[in-house]
Short mmCIF file of C-alpha atoms in Angstrom, two decimals:
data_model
loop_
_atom_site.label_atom_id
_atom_site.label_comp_id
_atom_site.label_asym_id
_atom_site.label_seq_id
_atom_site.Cartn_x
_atom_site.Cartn_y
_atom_site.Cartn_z
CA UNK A 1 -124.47 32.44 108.08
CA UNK A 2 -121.24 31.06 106.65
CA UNK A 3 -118.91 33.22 109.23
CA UNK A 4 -114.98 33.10 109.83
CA UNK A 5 -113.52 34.90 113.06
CA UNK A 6 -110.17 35.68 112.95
CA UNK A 7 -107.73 36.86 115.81
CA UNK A 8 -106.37 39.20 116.98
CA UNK A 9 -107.00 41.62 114.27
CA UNK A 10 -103.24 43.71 114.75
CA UNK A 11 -100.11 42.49 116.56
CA UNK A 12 -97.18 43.93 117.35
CA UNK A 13 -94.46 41.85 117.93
CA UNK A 14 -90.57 42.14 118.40
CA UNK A 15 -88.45 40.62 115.79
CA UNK A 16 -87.53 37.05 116.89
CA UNK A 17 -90.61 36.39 118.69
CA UNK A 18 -93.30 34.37 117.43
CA UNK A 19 -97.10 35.32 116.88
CA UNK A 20 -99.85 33.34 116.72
CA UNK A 21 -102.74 34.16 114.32
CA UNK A 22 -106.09 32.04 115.16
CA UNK A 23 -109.16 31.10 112.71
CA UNK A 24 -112.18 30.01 113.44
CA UNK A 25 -115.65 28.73 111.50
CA UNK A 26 -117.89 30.31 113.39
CA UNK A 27 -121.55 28.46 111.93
CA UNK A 28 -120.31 25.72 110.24
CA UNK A 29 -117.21 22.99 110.62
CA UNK A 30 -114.39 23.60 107.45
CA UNK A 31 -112.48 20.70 106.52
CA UNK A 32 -110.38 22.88 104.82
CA UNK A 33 -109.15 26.65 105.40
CA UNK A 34 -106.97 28.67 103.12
CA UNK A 35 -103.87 31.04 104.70
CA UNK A 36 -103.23 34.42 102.56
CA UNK A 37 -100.82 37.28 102.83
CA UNK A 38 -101.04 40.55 101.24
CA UNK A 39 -98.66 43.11 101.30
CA UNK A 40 -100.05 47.13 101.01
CA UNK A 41 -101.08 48.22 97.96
CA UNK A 42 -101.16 44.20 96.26
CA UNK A 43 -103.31 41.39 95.93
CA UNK A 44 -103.91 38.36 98.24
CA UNK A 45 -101.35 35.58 97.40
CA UNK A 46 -102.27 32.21 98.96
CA UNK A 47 -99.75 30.77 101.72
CA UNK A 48 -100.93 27.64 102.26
CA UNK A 49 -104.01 25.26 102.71
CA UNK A 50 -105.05 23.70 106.17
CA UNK A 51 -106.09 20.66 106.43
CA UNK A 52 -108.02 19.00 109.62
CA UNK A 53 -106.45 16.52 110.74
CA UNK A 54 -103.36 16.28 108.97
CA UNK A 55 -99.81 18.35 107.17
CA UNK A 56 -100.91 21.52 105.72
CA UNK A 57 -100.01 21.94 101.86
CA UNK A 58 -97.80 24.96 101.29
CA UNK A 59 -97.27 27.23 98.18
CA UNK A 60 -94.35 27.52 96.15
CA UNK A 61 -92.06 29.72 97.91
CA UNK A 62 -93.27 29.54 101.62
CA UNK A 63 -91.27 28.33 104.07
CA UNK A 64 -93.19 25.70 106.15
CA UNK A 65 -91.03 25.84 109.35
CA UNK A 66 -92.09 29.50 109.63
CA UNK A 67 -95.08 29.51 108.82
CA UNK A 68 -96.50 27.07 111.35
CA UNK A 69 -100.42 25.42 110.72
CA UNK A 70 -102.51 23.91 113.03
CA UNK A 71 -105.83 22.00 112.03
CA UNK A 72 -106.80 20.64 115.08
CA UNK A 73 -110.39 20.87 114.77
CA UNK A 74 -113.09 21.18 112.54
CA UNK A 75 -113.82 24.82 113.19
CA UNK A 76 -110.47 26.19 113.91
CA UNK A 77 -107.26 26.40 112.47
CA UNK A 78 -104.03 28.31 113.58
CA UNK A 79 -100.96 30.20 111.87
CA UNK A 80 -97.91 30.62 114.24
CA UNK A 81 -95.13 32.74 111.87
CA UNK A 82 -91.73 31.73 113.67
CA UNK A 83 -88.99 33.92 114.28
CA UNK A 84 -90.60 36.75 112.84
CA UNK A 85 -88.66 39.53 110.96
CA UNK A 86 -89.95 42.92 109.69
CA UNK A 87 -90.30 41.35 106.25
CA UNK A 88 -93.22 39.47 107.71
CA UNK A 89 -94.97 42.32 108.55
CA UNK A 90 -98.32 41.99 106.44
CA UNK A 91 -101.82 41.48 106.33
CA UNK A 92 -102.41 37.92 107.29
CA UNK A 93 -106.54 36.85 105.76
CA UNK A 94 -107.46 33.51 106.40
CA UNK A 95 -111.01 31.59 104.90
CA UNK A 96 -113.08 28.87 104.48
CA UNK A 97 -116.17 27.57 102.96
CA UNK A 98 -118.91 25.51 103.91
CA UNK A 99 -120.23 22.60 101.89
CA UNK A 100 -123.57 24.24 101.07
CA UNK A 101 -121.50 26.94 99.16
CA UNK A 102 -119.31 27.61 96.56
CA UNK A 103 -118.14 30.77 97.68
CA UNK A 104 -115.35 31.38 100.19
CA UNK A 105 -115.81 33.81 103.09
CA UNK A 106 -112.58 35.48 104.39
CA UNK A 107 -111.34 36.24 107.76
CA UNK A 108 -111.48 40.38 108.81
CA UNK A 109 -107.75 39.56 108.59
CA UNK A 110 -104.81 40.39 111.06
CA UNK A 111 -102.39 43.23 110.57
CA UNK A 112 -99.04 41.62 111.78
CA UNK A 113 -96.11 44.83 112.26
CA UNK A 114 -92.99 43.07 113.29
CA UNK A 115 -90.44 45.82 114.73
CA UNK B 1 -98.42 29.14 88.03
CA UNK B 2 -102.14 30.63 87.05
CA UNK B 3 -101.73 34.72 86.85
CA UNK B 4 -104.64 36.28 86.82
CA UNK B 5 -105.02 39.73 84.60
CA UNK B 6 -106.72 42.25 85.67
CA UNK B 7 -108.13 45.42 84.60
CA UNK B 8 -108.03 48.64 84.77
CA UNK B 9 -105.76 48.96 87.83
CA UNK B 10 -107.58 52.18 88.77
CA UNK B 11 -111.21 53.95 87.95
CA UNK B 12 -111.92 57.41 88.79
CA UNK B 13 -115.72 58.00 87.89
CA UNK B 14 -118.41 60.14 88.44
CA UNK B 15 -121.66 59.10 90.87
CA UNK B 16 -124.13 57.67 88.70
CA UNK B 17 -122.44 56.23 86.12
CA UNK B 18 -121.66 52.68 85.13
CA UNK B 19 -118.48 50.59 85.82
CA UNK B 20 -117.04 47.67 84.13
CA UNK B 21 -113.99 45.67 84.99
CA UNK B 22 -112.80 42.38 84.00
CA UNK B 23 -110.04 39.33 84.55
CA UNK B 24 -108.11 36.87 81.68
CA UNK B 25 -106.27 33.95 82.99
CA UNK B 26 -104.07 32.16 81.41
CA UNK B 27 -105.36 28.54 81.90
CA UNK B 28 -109.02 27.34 82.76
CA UNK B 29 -111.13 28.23 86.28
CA UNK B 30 -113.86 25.70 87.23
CA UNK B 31 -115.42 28.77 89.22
CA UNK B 32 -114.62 32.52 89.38
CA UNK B 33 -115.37 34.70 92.27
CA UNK B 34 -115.96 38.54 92.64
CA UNK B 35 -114.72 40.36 96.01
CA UNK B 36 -114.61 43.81 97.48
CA UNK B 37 -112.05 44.69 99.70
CA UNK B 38 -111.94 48.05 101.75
CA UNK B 39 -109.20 48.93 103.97
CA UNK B 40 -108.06 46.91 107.13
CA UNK B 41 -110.48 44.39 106.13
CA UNK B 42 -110.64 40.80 104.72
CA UNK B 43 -112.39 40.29 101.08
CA UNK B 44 -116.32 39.88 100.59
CA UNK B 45 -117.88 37.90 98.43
CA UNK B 46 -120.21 39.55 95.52
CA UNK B 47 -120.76 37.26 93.15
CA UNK B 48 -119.91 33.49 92.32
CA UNK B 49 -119.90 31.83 88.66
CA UNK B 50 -119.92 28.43 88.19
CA UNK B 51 -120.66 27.65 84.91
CA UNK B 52 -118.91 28.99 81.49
CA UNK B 53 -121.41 31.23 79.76
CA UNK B 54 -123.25 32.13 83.24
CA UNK B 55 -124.40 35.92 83.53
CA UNK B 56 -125.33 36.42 86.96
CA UNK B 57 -126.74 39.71 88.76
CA UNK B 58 -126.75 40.96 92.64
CA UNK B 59 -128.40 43.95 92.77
CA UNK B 60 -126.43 46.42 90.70
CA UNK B 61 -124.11 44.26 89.90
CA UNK B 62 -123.67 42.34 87.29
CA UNK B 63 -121.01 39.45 86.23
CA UNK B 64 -120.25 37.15 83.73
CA UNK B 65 -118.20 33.96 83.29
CA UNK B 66 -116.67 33.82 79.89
CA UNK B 67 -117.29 30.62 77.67
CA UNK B 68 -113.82 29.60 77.07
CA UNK B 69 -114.00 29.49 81.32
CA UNK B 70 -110.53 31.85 81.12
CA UNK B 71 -112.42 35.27 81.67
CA UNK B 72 -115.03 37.32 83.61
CA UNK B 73 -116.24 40.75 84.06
CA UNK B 74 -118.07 42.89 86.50
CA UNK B 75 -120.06 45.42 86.00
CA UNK B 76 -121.50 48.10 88.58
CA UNK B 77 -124.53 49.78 86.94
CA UNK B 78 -125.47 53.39 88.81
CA UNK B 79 -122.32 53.63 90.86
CA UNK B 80 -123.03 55.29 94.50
CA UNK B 81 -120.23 56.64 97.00
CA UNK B 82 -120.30 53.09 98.64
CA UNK B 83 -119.04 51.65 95.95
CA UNK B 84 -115.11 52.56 96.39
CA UNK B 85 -113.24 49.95 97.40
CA UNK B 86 -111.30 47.58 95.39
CA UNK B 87 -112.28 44.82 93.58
CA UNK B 88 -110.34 41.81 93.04
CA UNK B 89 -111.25 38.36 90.52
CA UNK B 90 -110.53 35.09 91.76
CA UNK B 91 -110.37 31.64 90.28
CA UNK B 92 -110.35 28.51 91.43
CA UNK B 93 -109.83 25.31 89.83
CA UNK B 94 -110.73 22.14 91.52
CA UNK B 95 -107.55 19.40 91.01
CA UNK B 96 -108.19 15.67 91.74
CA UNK B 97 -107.32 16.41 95.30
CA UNK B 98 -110.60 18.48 95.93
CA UNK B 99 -110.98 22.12 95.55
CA UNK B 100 -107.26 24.34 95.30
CA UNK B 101 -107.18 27.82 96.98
CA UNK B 102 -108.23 31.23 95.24
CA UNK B 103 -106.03 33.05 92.56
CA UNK B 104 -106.52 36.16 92.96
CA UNK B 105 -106.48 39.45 90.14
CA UNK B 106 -104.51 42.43 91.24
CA UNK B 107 -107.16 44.37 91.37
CA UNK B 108 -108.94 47.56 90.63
CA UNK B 109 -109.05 50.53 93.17
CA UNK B 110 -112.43 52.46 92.15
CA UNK B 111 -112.64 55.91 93.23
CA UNK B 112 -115.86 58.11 92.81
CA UNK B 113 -116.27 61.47 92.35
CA UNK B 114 -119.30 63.31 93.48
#
């Protein structure tokens, strides 16, 4: 149980475009999801937490109006990064966790190369 | 913000032999997580600690969650080529609001040697 689905799993986009990156609880309904980036070689920072139903929270430092969430139901949630540059390019890992557990599961992730 | 510390950055070890790895924070975690992360792939979960003082096994693993609730440590016992990956620590503190997102260690990149 306890499974996230996360698509695609690489894009390649131009730079200016916009990509959409989509999440999904795949056994149980998540209230709450978590967005993380992580560049090669470094840890998972978190981006922002989704929120069903309502404005996602953002980090420190991330720019909202780029980083575009959707929570529009209880099993999936949606990052659309805006305008995208190379310095986006990343690995994109999103997660969730159900109410029976303490422990998050994560997303396979999405590789996003901007060119 | 919470940093996680985590070390060593980078094990090279021979099959068969033990591991141990660990995470200081400098403020309090209401529950700290173990992953493994291989390449091109999101984080799995090994092992979850939810209490300070809790010593917890999964298999050949082994992790504890340090009473002052600002450390933990892993440890592989018997490590096998499956093994390398890299391990990261995470925290998580639960604010009035519900439950924040993960802070995660750096990580540590184990490599075996056969």
């Amino acid at each position: 149980g306890a499974v996230v689905s996360q698509h695609p799993s690489w894009v390649i986009c131009k730079s200016g475009t916009s990509v959409k990156i989509e999440c999904r609880s795949l056994d149980f309904q998540a209230t709450t999801m978590f967005w993380y980036r992580q560049f090669p070689k470094q840890s998972l920072m978190l981006m922002a937490t989704s929120n069903e139903g309502s404005k996602a929270t953002y980090e420190q430092g991330v720019e909202k109006d780029k980083f575009l969430i959707n929570h529009a139901s209880l099993t999936l949630s949606t990052l659309t990064v805006t305008s995208a540059h190379p310095e986006d390019s990343s690995f994109y890992i999103c997660s969730a966790r159900p109410s029976t557990s303490y422990g998050y599961t994560f997303g396979s992730g999405t590789r996003l190369t901007v060119v | 913000g919470q940093q996680l510390n985590q070390s060593p950055q980078s094990m090279f070890i021979q099959e068969g032999e033990d591991v141990s790895m660990n995470c200081t924070s400098s403020s309090i975690f209401n529950t700290w997580l173990w992953y493994k992360q291989d390449p091109g792939e999101g984080p799995v979960l090994l092992i979850a600690l939810y209490k300070a003082g809790e010593l917890t096994s999964n298999g050949r693993l082994t992790a504890q969650f340090g009473i002052t609730r600002k450390d933990s440590f892993l440890n592989i016992s018997a490590s096998i080529p499956s093994d390398v990956g890299i391990y990261f620590c995470a925290g998580q503190y639960y604010s009035g609001g519900g439950a924040d997102g993960l802070t995660f260690g750096k990580g540590t990149h184990l490599i075996i040697q056969p």
